[in-house]
Amino acid sequence: MARYTGAVCKLCRREGMKLFLKGERCYKDKCGFEKKPYAPGQHGQARKKLSDYGTQMREKQKVKRLYGVLEKQFRRYFDKATRMQGITGENLLQLLERRLDNIVYRAGFAGSRKEARQMVGHGHFLVDGKPVNIPSYLVKAGNVVSVCEKSRENTRIKECVDTAEGRGVSEWITLDKGAYKASVLRMPVRDDIGYEIQEHLIVELYSK
């Protein structure tokens, strides 16, 4: 499975915003973006005026990195979003939010989406009582994501659940800490995303 293995703090700096790729570290003073809030590299602090294409490309890269997907998979999400009813950009974000690894992160079972993806791949989670180890699995309204019985003693999962309320859980998901369960109340809407994303720029880029 292809995945990015480089330095992740550089990705936040390159996109000019926190992407919360390192879990708890992103909320502390040690955050690389807090120390150096400018693009990496020798000319990172120089002011650069982007072209329209460059602006659209940066927005696409930001969203890809935020959700941890690579180009080919991201393009498939976009193609699927264009076939759905509604606004294409919002459909795209909804599909990304519905990924199982994102639900695990949003519910507070993992400190970052990368960690959530690893946990899902290791078989720690059930969807409606059935084991699912595919991070890109798309959940639906009414689904219940729970931690496997044998994984509830996992130290890392317990730490994340204990701190989940402090970080906040998305309004379209409810967390039952005692039962290690997260229920998907409804499909996410644009206001649930919580990030500064201009999805129309991605639509413009792929529509050329």
Tab-separated table of N, CA, C and O in Angstrom, residues 105-208:
chain	number	residue	atom	x	y	z
A	105	TYR	N	-10.655	8.718	13.744
A	105	TYR	CA	-9.968	9.919	14.229
A	105	TYR	C	-10.956	10.923	14.812
A	105	TYR	O	-10.747	11.450	15.913
A	106	ARG	N	-12.033	11.183	14.097
A	106	ARG	CA	-13.027	12.158	14.545
A	106	ARG	C	-13.662	11.751	15.874
A	106	ARG	O	-13.985	12.599	16.712
A	107	ALA	N	-13.842	10.442	16.056
A	107	ALA	CA	-14.468	9.947	17.284
A	107	ALA	C	-13.514	10.008	18.468
A	107	ALA	O	-13.946	9.963	19.622
A	108	GLY	N	-12.212	10.092	18.202
A	108	GLY	CA	-11.241	10.189	19.283
A	108	GLY	C	-10.549	8.894	19.634
A	108	GLY	O	-9.854	8.804	20.654
A	109	PHE	N	-10.683	7.860	18.776
A	109	PHE	CA	-10.014	6.595	19.038
A	109	PHE	C	-8.534	6.642	18.641
A	109	PHE	O	-7.775	5.744	18.997
A	110	ALA	N	-8.141	7.659	17.884
A	110	ALA	CA	-6.749	7.805	17.437
A	110	ALA	C	-6.367	9.277	17.488
A	110	ALA	O	-7.230	10.159	17.391
A	111	GLY	N	-5.068	9.543	17.624
A	111	GLY	CA	-4.595	10.913	17.744
A	111	GLY	C	-4.448	11.636	16.422
A	111	GLY	O	-4.386	12.861	16.378
A	112	SER	N	-4.381	10.895	15.323
A	112	SER	CA	-4.237	11.484	13.993
A	112	SER	C	-4.855	10.537	12.973
A	112	SER	O	-5.112	9.364	13.275
A	113	ARG	N	-5.079	11.019	11.779
A	113	ARG	CA	-5.643	10.162	10.742
A	113	ARG	C	-4.652	9.072	10.337
A	113	ARG	O	-5.056	7.960	9.997
A	114	LYS	N	-3.383	9.391	10.371
A	114	LYS	CA	-2.365	8.389	10.043
A	114	LYS	C	-2.394	7.247	11.055
A	114	LYS	O	-2.333	6.071	10.693
A	115	GLU	N	-2.498	7.597	12.317
A	115	GLU	CA	-2.577	6.586	13.361
A	115	GLU	C	-3.874	5.792	13.227
A	115	GLU	O	-3.887	4.565	13.401
A	116	ALA	N	-4.966	6.475	12.894
A	116	ALA	CA	-6.248	5.804	12.716
A	116	ALA	C	-6.181	4.805	11.573
A	116	ALA	O	-6.709	3.693	11.665
A	117	ARG	N	-5.516	5.204	10.500
A	117	ARG	CA	-5.381	4.307	9.348
A	117	ARG	C	-4.625	3.041	9.742
A	117	ARG	O	-4.990	1.932	9.341
A	118	GLN	N	-3.588	3.203	10.531
A	118	GLN	CA	-2.807	2.051	10.981
A	118	GLN	C	-3.649	1.149	11.886
A	118	GLN	O	-3.629	-0.076	11.757
A	119	MET	N	-4.405	1.749	12.804
A	119	MET	CA	-5.245	0.964	13.714
A	119	MET	C	-6.303	0.166	12.969
A	119	MET	O	-6.570	-0.996	13.275
A	120	VAL	N	-6.933	0.813	11.983
A	120	VAL	CA	-7.950	0.119	11.184
A	120	VAL	C	-7.307	-1.047	10.435
A	120	VAL	O	-7.856	-2.158	10.406
A	121	GLY	N	-6.152	-0.803	9.848
A	121	GLY	CA	-5.456	-1.853	9.113
A	121	GLY	C	-5.060	-3.037	9.973
A	121	GLY	O	-4.974	-4.174	9.497
A	122	HIS	N	-4.846	-2.785	11.260
A	122	HIS	CA	-4.475	-3.851	12.187
A	122	HIS	C	-5.687	-4.577	12.762
A	122	HIS	O	-5.530	-5.473	13.606
A	123	GLY	N	-6.874	-4.198	12.317
A	123	GLY	CA	-8.075	-4.927	12.703
A	123	GLY	C	-8.618	-4.626	14.080
A	123	GLY	O	-9.236	-5.494	14.714
A	124	HIS	N	-8.448	-3.398	14.548
A	124	HIS	CA	-8.924	-3.040	15.891
A	124	HIS	C	-10.395	-2.638	15.932
A	124	HIS	O	-10.940	-2.455	17.022
A	125	PHE	N	-11.045	-2.480	14.765
A	125	PHE	CA	-12.386	-1.899	14.766
A	125	PHE	C	-13.439	-2.757	14.069
A	125	PHE	O	-13.132	-3.540	13.164
A	126	LEU	N	-14.668	-2.575	14.519
A	126	LEU	CA	-15.837	-3.231	13.950
A	126	LEU	C	-16.786	-2.158	13.425
A	126	LEU	O	-16.860	-1.067	13.980
A	127	VAL	N	-17.507	-2.479	12.369
A	127	VAL	CA	-18.586	-1.616	11.868
A	127	VAL	C	-19.865	-2.430	11.940
A	127	VAL	O	-19.987	-3.473	11.282
A	128	ASP	N	-20.782	-1.990	12.767
A	128	ASP	CA	-22.025	-2.731	13.019
A	128	ASP	C	-21.732	-4.170	13.448
A	128	ASP	O	-22.406	-5.117	13.018
A	129	GLY	N	-20.690	-4.322	14.265
A	129	GLY	CA	-20.360	-5.634	14.814
A	129	GLY	C	-19.530	-6.523	13.932
A	129	GLY	O	-19.158	-7.636	14.336
A	130	LYS	N	-19.189	-6.064	12.726
A	130	LYS	CA	-18.412	-6.879	11.797
A	130	LYS	C	-17.018	-6.267	11.616
A	130	LYS	O	-16.895	-5.055	11.466
A	131	PRO	N	-15.975	-7.096	11.619
A	131	PRO	CA	-14.617	-6.557	11.487
A	131	PRO	C	-14.376	-5.932	10.113
A	131	PRO	O	-14.743	-6.513	9.091
A	132	VAL	N	-13.796	-4.751	10.111
A	132	VAL	CA	-13.443	-4.054	8.864
A	132	VAL	C	-12.018	-3.532	9.020
A	132	VAL	O	-11.731	-2.807	9.975
A	133	ASN	N	-11.132	-3.906	8.116
A	133	ASN	CA	-9.742	-3.456	8.194
A	133	ASN	C	-9.328	-2.648	6.971
A	133	ASN	O	-8.151	-2.596	6.611
A	134	ILE	N	-10.322	-2.015	6.327
A	134	ILE	CA	-10.065	-1.193	5.140
A	134	ILE	C	-10.239	0.275	5.518
A	134	ILE	O	-11.373	0.725	5.748
A	135	PRO	N	-9.158	1.055	5.601
A	135	PRO	CA	-9.253	2.461	6.016
A	135	PRO	C	-10.180	3.308	5.149
A	135	PRO	O	-10.804	4.250	5.634
A	136	SER	N	-10.291	2.968	3.857
A	136	SER	CA	-11.105	3.767	2.941
A	136	SER	C	-12.575	3.352	2.926
A	136	SER	O	-13.367	3.918	2.163
A	137	TYR	N	-12.950	2.395	3.755
A	137	TYR	CA	-14.349	1.957	3.837
A	137	TYR	C	-15.235	3.160	4.151
A	137	TYR	O	-14.956	3.930	5.077
A	138	LEU	N	-16.324	3.333	3.374
A	138	LEU	CA	-17.205	4.483	3.553
A	138	LEU	C	-18.362	4.121	4.479
A	138	LEU	O	-19.165	3.239	4.167
A	139	VAL	N	-18.439	4.796	5.607
A	139	VAL	CA	-19.523	4.550	6.556
A	139	VAL	C	-20.789	5.264	6.097
A	139	VAL	O	-20.738	6.184	5.281
A	140	LYS	N	-21.905	4.830	6.649
A	140	LYS	CA	-23.196	5.425	6.319
A	140	LYS	C	-23.871	5.896	7.597
A	140	LYS	O	-23.492	5.499	8.702
A	141	ALA	N	-24.889	6.727	7.437
A	141	ALA	CA	-25.665	7.174	8.589
A	141	ALA	C	-26.283	5.963	9.281
A	141	ALA	O	-26.839	5.088	8.626
A	142	GLY	N	-26.156	5.907	10.584
A	142	GLY	CA	-26.688	4.788	11.338
A	142	GLY	C	-25.664	3.732	11.688
A	142	GLY	O	-25.899	2.892	12.562
A	143	ASN	N	-24.510	3.749	11.014
A	143	ASN	CA	-23.457	2.775	11.324
A	143	ASN	C	-22.883	3.031	12.717
A	143	ASN	O	-22.823	4.176	13.171
A	144	VAL	N	-22.459	1.970	13.363
A	144	VAL	CA	-21.807	2.070	14.663
A	144	VAL	C	-20.397	1.508	14.537
A	144	VAL	O	-20.210	0.345	14.155
A	145	VAL	N	-19.410	2.341	14.817
A	145	VAL	CA	-18.003	1.927	14.777
A	145	VAL	C	-17.557	1.672	16.206
A	145	VAL	O	-17.678	2.550	17.071
A	146	SER	N	-17.045	0.483	16.467
A	146	SER	CA	-16.651	0.116	17.831
A	146	SER	C	-15.282	-0.535	17.843
A	146	SER	O	-14.804	-1.048	16.825
A	147	VAL	N	-14.654	-0.489	19.005
A	147	VAL	CA	-13.349	-1.127	19.189
A	147	VAL	C	-13.576	-2.597	19.518
A	147	VAL	O	-14.461	-2.943	20.306
A	148	CYS	N	-12.795	-3.469	18.893
A	148	CYS	CA	-12.898	-4.903	19.173
A	148	CYS	C	-12.697	-5.154	20.668
A	148	CYS	O	-11.946	-4.440	21.331
A	149	GLU	N	-13.342	-6.179	21.166
A	149	GLU	CA	-13.261	-6.509	22.582
A	149	GLU	C	-11.810	-6.688	23.030
A	149	GLU	O	-11.398	-6.170	24.064
A	150	LYS	N	-11.032	-7.404	22.238
A	150	LYS	CA	-9.649	-7.684	22.611
A	150	LYS	C	-8.757	-6.447	22.542
A	150	LYS	O	-7.673	-6.422	23.135
A	151	SER	N	-9.211	-5.411	21.803
A	151	SER	CA	-8.399	-4.206	21.627
A	151	SER	C	-8.725	-3.119	22.641
A	151	SER	O	-8.060	-2.086	22.676
A	152	ARG	N	-9.726	-3.353	23.482
A	152	ARG	CA	-10.125	-2.314	24.434
A	152	ARG	C	-9.122	-2.124	25.556
A	152	ARG	O	-9.192	-1.144	26.293
A	153	GLU	N	-8.208	-3.056	25.688
A	153	GLU	CA	-7.137	-2.916	26.673
A	153	GLU	C	-5.872	-2.327	26.056
A	153	GLU	O	-4.848	-2.190	26.736
A	154	ASN	N	-5.951	-2.014	24.766
A	154	ASN	CA	-4.810	-1.396	24.090
A	154	ASN	C	-4.515	-0.046	24.727
A	154	ASN	O	-5.382	0.838	24.777
A	155	THR	N	-3.299	0.113	25.229
A	155	THR	CA	-2.929	1.328	25.959
A	155	THR	C	-3.131	2.588	25.138
A	155	THR	O	-3.658	3.596	25.631
A	156	ARG	N	-2.736	2.556	23.881
A	156	ARG	CA	-2.831	3.745	23.042
A	156	ARG	C	-4.287	4.134	22.789
A	156	ARG	O	-4.646	5.320	22.845
A	157	ILE	N	-5.135	3.163	22.513
A	157	ILE	CA	-6.548	3.462	22.275
A	157	ILE	C	-7.185	4.048	23.526
A	157	ILE	O	-7.957	5.015	23.462
A	158	LYS	N	-6.853	3.501	24.699
A	158	LYS	CA	-7.393	4.012	25.958
A	158	LYS	C	-6.949	5.445	26.203
A	158	LYS	O	-7.737	6.289	26.643
A	159	GLU	N	-5.694	5.759	25.883
A	159	GLU	CA	-5.193	7.128	26.044
A	159	GLU	C	-5.968	8.093	25.152
A	159	GLU	O	-6.339	9.190	25.579
A	160	CYS	N	-6.187	7.688	23.907
A	160	CYS	CA	-6.887	8.564	22.958
A	160	CYS	C	-8.334	8.796	23.385
A	160	CYS	O	-8.840	9.924	23.304
A	161	VAL	N	-9.006	7.744	23.835
A	161	VAL	CA	-10.397	7.876	24.271
A	161	VAL	C	-10.493	8.797	25.480
A	161	VAL	O	-11.407	9.618	25.590
A	162	ASP	N	-9.539	8.697	26.392
A	162	ASP	CA	-9.552	9.530	27.596
A	162	ASP	C	-9.402	11.011	27.282
A	162	ASP	O	-9.894	11.865	28.028
A	163	THR	N	-8.704	11.312	26.188
A	163	THR	CA	-8.463	12.717	25.826
A	163	THR	C	-9.389	13.210	24.721
A	163	THR	O	-9.290	14.361	24.290
A	164	ALA	N	-10.301	12.360	24.248
A	164	ALA	CA	-11.149	12.703	23.104
A	164	ALA	C	-12.047	13.899	23.387
A	164	ALA	O	-12.218	14.779	22.536
A	165	GLU	N	-12.621	13.956	24.581
A	165	GLU	CA	-13.547	15.044	24.895
A	165	GLU	C	-12.847	16.396	24.918
A	165	GLU	O	-13.422	17.411	24.542
A	166	GLY	N	-11.589	16.412	25.351
A	166	GLY	CA	-10.848	17.668	25.378
A	166	GLY	C	-10.595	18.208	23.993
A	166	GLY	O	-10.568	19.414	23.774
A	167	ARG	N	-10.412	17.287	23.025
A	167	ARG	CA	-10.178	17.696	21.644
A	167	ARG	C	-11.478	18.017	20.938
A	167	ARG	O	-11.519	18.812	20.007
A	168	GLY	N	-12.554	17.373	21.373
A	168	GLY	CA	-13.859	17.609	20.756
A	168	GLY	C	-14.200	16.536	19.736
A	168	GLY	O	-13.339	16.088	18.985
A	169	VAL	N	-15.453	16.115	19.742
A	169	VAL	CA	-15.950	15.118	18.798
A	169	VAL	C	-16.921	15.796	17.850
A	169	VAL	O	-17.728	16.632	18.269
A	170	SER	N	-16.863	15.459	16.575
A	170	SER	CA	-17.737	16.077	15.576
A	170	SER	C	-19.208	15.889	15.933
A	170	SER	O	-19.606	14.851	16.475
A	171	GLU	N	-20.037	16.887	15.583
A	171	GLU	CA	-21.446	16.875	15.951
A	171	GLU	C	-22.235	15.754	15.281
A	171	GLU	O	-23.284	15.351	15.777
A	172	TRP	N	-21.751	15.262	14.150
A	172	TRP	CA	-22.487	14.200	13.448
A	172	TRP	C	-22.105	12.807	13.934
A	172	TRP	O	-22.585	11.792	13.410
A	173	ILE	N	-21.250	12.769	14.972
A	173	ILE	CA	-20.831	11.501	15.568
A	173	ILE	C	-21.031	11.592	17.079
A	173	ILE	O	-20.720	12.621	17.687
A	174	THR	N	-21.537	10.542	17.678
A	174	THR	CA	-21.636	10.494	19.139
A	174	THR	C	-20.708	9.408	19.658
A	174	THR	O	-20.630	8.317	19.079
A	175	LEU	N	-20.014	9.705	20.742
A	175	LEU	CA	-19.054	8.768	21.319
A	175	LEU	C	-19.555	8.252	22.661
A	175	LEU	O	-19.919	9.038	23.532
A	176	ASP	N	-19.569	6.949	22.799
A	176	ASP	CA	-19.871	6.293	24.073
A	176	ASP	C	-18.551	5.749	24.600
A	176	ASP	O	-18.108	4.666	24.204
A	177	LYS	N	-17.892	6.534	25.464
A	177	LYS	CA	-16.563	6.162	25.941
A	177	LYS	C	-16.562	4.825	26.664
A	177	LYS	O	-15.670	3.999	26.459
A	178	GLY	N	-17.556	4.608	27.495
A	178	GLY	CA	-17.599	3.386	28.285
A	178	GLY	C	-17.720	2.134	27.447
A	178	GLY	O	-17.145	1.095	27.775
A	179	ALA	N	-18.465	2.231	26.343
A	179	ALA	CA	-18.681	1.080	25.466
A	179	ALA	C	-17.710	1.048	24.291
A	179	ALA	O	-17.767	0.115	23.476
A	180	TYR	N	-16.843	2.059	24.202
A	180	TYR	CA	-15.888	2.156	23.087
A	180	TYR	C	-16.625	2.101	21.746
A	180	TYR	O	-16.236	1.387	20.830
A	181	LYS	N	-17.693	2.898	21.643
A	181	LYS	CA	-18.487	2.914	20.423
A	181	LYS	C	-18.704	4.343	19.944
A	181	LYS	O	-18.855	5.256	20.746
A	182	ALA	N	-18.742	4.508	18.631
A	182	ALA	CA	-19.062	5.800	18.025
A	182	ALA	C	-20.174	5.580	17.012
A	182	ALA	O	-20.051	4.730	16.126
A	183	SER	N	-21.258	6.319	17.148
A	183	SER	CA	-22.411	6.174	16.251
A	183	SER	C	-22.442	7.326	15.257
A	183	SER	O	-22.273	8.491	15.638
A	184	VAL	N	-22.659	6.994	13.997
A	184	VAL	CA	-22.754	8.010	12.943
A	184	VAL	C	-24.218	8.438	12.869
A	184	VAL	O	-25.073	7.708	12.368
A	185	LEU	N	-24.523	9.627	13.379
A	185	LEU	CA	-25.897	10.095	13.454
A	185	LEU	C	-26.461	10.473	12.089
A	185	LEU	O	-27.624	10.239	11.796
A	186	ARG	N	-25.626	11.076	11.270
A	186	ARG	CA	-26.044	11.559	9.954
A	186	ARG	C	-24.816	11.738	9.085
A	186	ARG	O	-23.686	11.608	9.548
A	187	MET	N	-25.047	12.017	7.826
A	187	MET	CA	-23.939	12.307	6.942
A	187	MET	C	-23.388	13.711	7.238
A	187	MET	O	-24.157	14.623	7.566
A	188	PRO	N	-22.089	13.888	7.150
A	188	PRO	CA	-21.514	15.215	7.427
A	188	PRO	C	-21.922	16.235	6.371
A	188	PRO	O	-22.083	15.902	5.197
A	189	VAL	N	-22.103	17.480	6.803
A	189	VAL	CA	-22.397	18.577	5.887
A	189	VAL	C	-21.192	19.516	5.862
A	189	VAL	O	-20.251	19.347	6.628
A	190	ARG	N	-21.232	20.498	4.991
A	190	ARG	CA	-20.074	21.370	4.790
A	190	ARG	C	-19.625	22.042	6.082
A	190	ARG	O	-18.423	22.147	6.347
A	191	ASP	N	-20.548	22.463	6.911
A	191	ASP	CA	-20.182	23.163	8.141
A	191	ASP	C	-19.510	22.253	9.168
A	191	ASP	O	-18.923	22.743	10.135
A	192	ASP	N	-19.586	20.937	8.965
A	192	ASP	CA	-18.974	20.003	9.903
A	192	ASP	C	-17.475	19.816	9.663
A	192	ASP	O	-16.779	19.262	10.510
A	193	ILE	N	-16.981	20.256	8.522
A	193	ILE	CA	-15.592	19.981	8.153
A	193	ILE	C	-14.618	20.657	9.116
A	193	ILE	O	-13.686	20.047	9.617
A	194	GLY	N	-14.816	21.943	9.372
A	194	GLY	CA	-13.996	22.627	10.368
A	194	GLY	C	-12.613	23.041	9.911
A	194	GLY	O	-11.771	23.400	10.729
A	195	TYR	N	-12.321	22.983	8.631
A	195	TYR	CA	-11.022	23.404	8.118
A	195	TYR	C	-11.212	24.493	7.060
A	195	TYR	O	-12.261	24.567	6.415
A	196	GLU	N	-10.188	25.305	6.878
A	196	GLU	CA	-10.238	26.353	5.860
A	196	GLU	C	-9.924	25.733	4.506
A	196	GLU	O	-8.766	25.620	4.105
A	197	ILE	N	-10.958	25.304	3.824
A	197	ILE	CA	-10.808	24.643	2.527
A	197	ILE	C	-11.676	25.358	1.495
A	197	ILE	O	-12.848	25.642	1.752
A	198	GLN	N	-11.087	25.641	0.361
A	198	GLN	CA	-11.832	26.234	-0.751
A	198	GLN	C	-11.997	25.146	-1.819
A	198	GLN	O	-11.244	25.080	-2.794
A	199	GLU	N	-12.977	24.299	-1.609
A	199	GLU	CA	-13.134	23.112	-2.465
A	199	GLU	C	-13.450	23.464	-3.912
A	199	GLU	O	-13.178	22.669	-4.818
A	200	HIS	N	-14.001	24.665	-4.152
A	200	HIS	CA	-14.309	25.049	-5.529
A	200	HIS	C	-13.052	25.149	-6.375
A	200	HIS	O	-13.091	24.959	-7.601
A	201	LEU	N	-11.903	25.447	-5.734
A	201	LEU	CA	-10.646	25.522	-6.474
A	201	LEU	C	-10.223	24.146	-6.979
A	201	LEU	O	-9.633	24.021	-8.067
A	202	ILE	N	-10.524	23.109	-6.220
A	202	ILE	CA	-10.194	21.743	-6.647
A	202	ILE	C	-11.078	21.360	-7.836
A	202	ILE	O	-10.599	20.740	-8.793
A	203	VAL	N	-12.339	21.738	-7.767
A	203	VAL	CA	-13.251	21.455	-8.867
A	203	VAL	C	-12.785	22.164	-10.136
A	203	VAL	O	-12.773	21.575	-11.226
A	204	GLU	N	-12.363	23.404	-9.993
A	204	GLU	CA	-11.864	24.165	-11.148
A	204	GLU	C	-10.624	23.498	-11.735
A	204	GLU	O	-10.459	23.440	-12.952
A	205	LEU	N	-9.737	23.003	-10.861
A	205	LEU	CA	-8.498	22.364	-11.316
A	205	LEU	C	-8.785	21.115	-12.129
A	205	LEU	O	-8.248	20.936	-13.233
A	206	TYR	N	-9.649	20.257	-11.620
A	206	TYR	CA	-9.938	19.000	-12.302
A	206	TYR	C	-10.886	19.165	-13.489
A	206	TYR	O	-11.029	18.253	-14.293
A	207	SER	N	-11.519	20.316	-13.586
A	207	SER	CA	-12.474	20.550	-14.674
A	207	SER	C	-11.813	21.121	-15.919
A	207	SER	O	-12.480	21.352	-16.931
A	208	LYS	N	-10.515	21.385	-15.845
A	208	LYS	CA	-9.817	21.983	-16.997
A	208	LYS	C	-9.648	20.960	-18.129
A	208	LYS	O	-9.479	19.789	-17.879
